[in-house]
Amino acid sequence: MLKPAVFRRRFSPALNMQGKIFIAIALVTLLSIVSVTGIVYVNMRDTIKHNAVTSVLDSIRQADESLNIMLQEIDRLNTVVVTSKYAVIDTILSPSEEISFEWFQEQKLITGFLSGLIDYKPYISRIAVVGLNGKVFFSGSPWIDRTFLNTPTMDYILRNGSRHAYLKPKGTADAITVGREIRYNREAIGVVMVDLNYEFIKKTYAVKPTADSLLYVLDGQDEFVYATDAAPASAPSSDTLVGVKRRLAGGGDAEEMKIDGKSYIVVSRQSGYTGWTTLALIPMDSLLSESTRIRNLMIEVSVIVFAVVLIGSLQMSARTTINIRRLKSMMTRVKDGNLSFPKTEINTKDEIGELYRVFIGMVEELKRLMEDIRTSEKKKREAELTALQAQIRPHFLYNSLNTIKYLAKLNGVPNIEEASGALIELMRGVLGNSNEFLALKEELNYVASYVALEKYKFMEPILLRTQIEDDELLARPVLKLMIQPLVENAIVHGIGASGGLVLIRVYAEQGDLKIEVTDNGKGMTKDRIDLLLGEPNAAEQPSRFSGMGVRNVHERILRMYGEPYGVKLYSEPGLYTTAEIRFPLLAQAHPSLKERR
């Protein structure tokens, strides 16, 4: 069993990859389980509520349609009664008194007429005709007499029965009354009433999506036409139900609301034929009891799945990171300087296996490099000794030339003194200065020293002139021995032994430094220019002093800065030759000049 400290070290997300993997898998799994369970449960609740509402609305609509069919038939019966002049209207208007032969004949006639209308219609319990003059005729039960004239039911039918009036009379528990006025010469002379058996209403509206659902039917006067039998004590009061009806307005709506502290889904629908409003109250706790059971089952399954995933992630993270820990151990040994550590083979083909093979290759390469470094250090020490020995020869040469120069001065030989001094300056620039860059002023001084040596080779004088556009340009850094090969080319191949003028012009143009070396010698042809610059395999005679020709200067600049920098040649045979150098106008503080300072 893991100790607490070991457990924290293994599974701390801040210290260990295994802990990070374990925590990540656990969080993703937990989030997935909670999300899926929550979404399924919410959708299931919504589906159950939607199905319950849809089922209740369909049942109420079917109940309304069934009732409407019966009421339409009753309306047709009432229409037959109110339009029967011989059997009904004449009997009501007859002056015959009760307990007379004429009255007996009239009652027999109208009772037989009414009985014929309701025969074979078990859903009709009674049909009655009540005249405003006190005459009452009926077929069926219960008994009715002239006292009915003074009832609210009679008043309601007279007020609303120009077509049809539908109501459940107060105090009547087993009938629904459909009434209509009887008119003659545009005056009401009585009413006809048909009582619909209340058992038919009960069967029609027996809509119960759950065992404790409640259903109520209210007429236009907010009187209860139908109410669920054996309603529990917690059922809403009549006034509360009337308020709910008015709130929903019977528009076929379904709304979740709390009534007397209990949650219900209330479905409301108003009949377009009777004007009655049906309210169905479905308790939320009983409707969703099955979903609650399924939710608890889902929670239990989720806990089991989560526990299984945790165990699996623990094993997977351990198997995944064991090779990482092995690799870390080997890397720690390398960090401590042990390149001959015992290797633990990792033969997996995943990224860790690739990392192991790359690491081993890196260690082998590191061993080789360290061996090379040891060899290089040995060679470096040998080279330093050789360089120290080689420094003796240039210094010996400088001292010898200085001695020659001093002797020439003592013996009054100025030309030897000048040539010796020029050679000393050239050798100091070439051999003593290892920097790649130097100031333009120093480069021009080397060129002057070179010309001072060359002029003793020819019978005719060589004139060197320099034109500097701005003295500030003299401090700008340029490549060492960049101008001398061009001046050498002008002297050797241009003016030659006949002497002449070499003009060096320095100026700045569009952020670049331009140096022109012009001679008034014999010039050169286009082929010669191509030979110097355009043909990489052409056999150009190198400079005897610097070992660099014109093309070499061009290639040095081109390799370092690219186009359009480099050397261009312009010439007219027999007139002149101009070599133009285009070089970047560098800042004065160039790294190689800093080192020199």
PDB file of N, CA and C in Angstrom, residues 41 44 288-300:
ATOM      1  N   TYR A  41     -31.027  13.240 -18.036  1.00  0.00           N
ATOM      2  CA  TYR A  41     -32.094  13.417 -17.055  1.00  0.00           C
ATOM      3  C   TYR A  41     -32.985  14.611 -17.417  1.00  0.00           C
ATOM      4  N   MET A  44     -35.036  13.743 -20.352  1.00  0.00           N
ATOM      5  CA  MET A  44     -36.061  12.775 -19.977  1.00  0.00           C
ATOM      6  C   MET A  44     -37.213  13.482 -19.253  1.00  0.00           C
ATOM      7  N   LEU A 288     -43.137  12.773 -12.256  1.00  0.00           N
ATOM      8  CA  LEU A 288     -41.708  12.561 -12.434  1.00  0.00           C
ATOM      9  C   LEU A 288     -41.143  11.510 -11.475  1.00  0.00           C
ATOM     10  N   SER A 289     -42.025  10.757 -10.835  1.00  0.00           N
ATOM     11  CA  SER A 289     -41.532   9.738  -9.903  1.00  0.00           C
ATOM     12  C   SER A 289     -40.685   8.704 -10.626  1.00  0.00           C
ATOM     13  N   GLU A 290     -41.087   8.321 -11.844  1.00  0.00           N
ATOM     14  CA  GLU A 290     -40.309   7.346 -12.605  1.00  0.00           C
ATOM     15  C   GLU A 290     -38.971   7.927 -13.029  1.00  0.00           C
ATOM     16  N   SER A 291     -38.994   9.211 -13.432  1.00  0.00           N
ATOM     17  CA  SER A 291     -37.726   9.837 -13.824  1.00  0.00           C
ATOM     18  C   SER A 291     -36.803   9.976 -12.624  1.00  0.00           C
ATOM     19  N   THR A 292     -37.362  10.192 -11.435  1.00  0.00           N
ATOM     20  CA  THR A 292     -36.535  10.266 -10.232  1.00  0.00           C
ATOM     21  C   THR A 292     -35.886   8.917  -9.952  1.00  0.00           C
ATOM     22  N   ARG A 293     -36.640   7.853 -10.139  1.00  0.00           N
ATOM     23  CA  ARG A 293     -36.073   6.513  -9.936  1.00  0.00           C
ATOM     24  C   ARG A 293     -34.956   6.252 -10.949  1.00  0.00           C
ATOM     25  N   ILE A 294     -35.201   6.635 -12.198  1.00  0.00           N
ATOM     26  CA  ILE A 294     -34.168   6.449 -13.228  1.00  0.00           C
ATOM     27  C   ILE A 294     -32.959   7.325 -12.937  1.00  0.00           C
ATOM     28  N   ARG A 295     -33.199   8.540 -12.412  1.00  0.00           N
ATOM     29  CA  ARG A 295     -32.081   9.430 -12.068  1.00  0.00           C
ATOM     30  C   ARG A 295     -31.211   8.797 -10.991  1.00  0.00           C
ATOM     31  N   ASN A 296     -31.844   8.247  -9.963  1.00  0.00           N
ATOM     32  CA  ASN A 296     -31.072   7.601  -8.891  1.00  0.00           C
ATOM     33  C   ASN A 296     -30.287   6.409  -9.422  1.00  0.00           C
ATOM     34  N   LEU A 297     -30.917   5.660 -10.349  1.00  0.00           N
ATOM     35  CA  LEU A 297     -30.213   4.531 -10.950  1.00  0.00           C
ATOM     36  C   LEU A 297     -29.016   5.013 -11.770  1.00  0.00           C
ATOM     37  N   MET A 298     -29.208   6.108 -12.505  1.00  0.00           N
ATOM     38  CA  MET A 298     -28.111   6.662 -13.304  1.00  0.00           C
ATOM     39  C   MET A 298     -26.976   7.138 -12.407  1.00  0.00           C
ATOM     40  N   ILE A 299     -27.304   7.712 -11.257  1.00  0.00           N
ATOM     41  CA  ILE A 299     -26.262   8.173 -10.344  1.00  0.00           C
ATOM     42  C   ILE A 299     -25.466   6.985  -9.819  1.00  0.00           C
ATOM     43  N   GLU A 300     -26.177   5.911  -9.463  1.00  0.00           N
ATOM     44  CA  GLU A 300     -25.483   4.719  -8.978  1.00  0.00           C
ATOM     45  C   GLU A 300     -24.559   4.142 -10.049  1.00  0.00           C
TER      46      GLU A 300
END
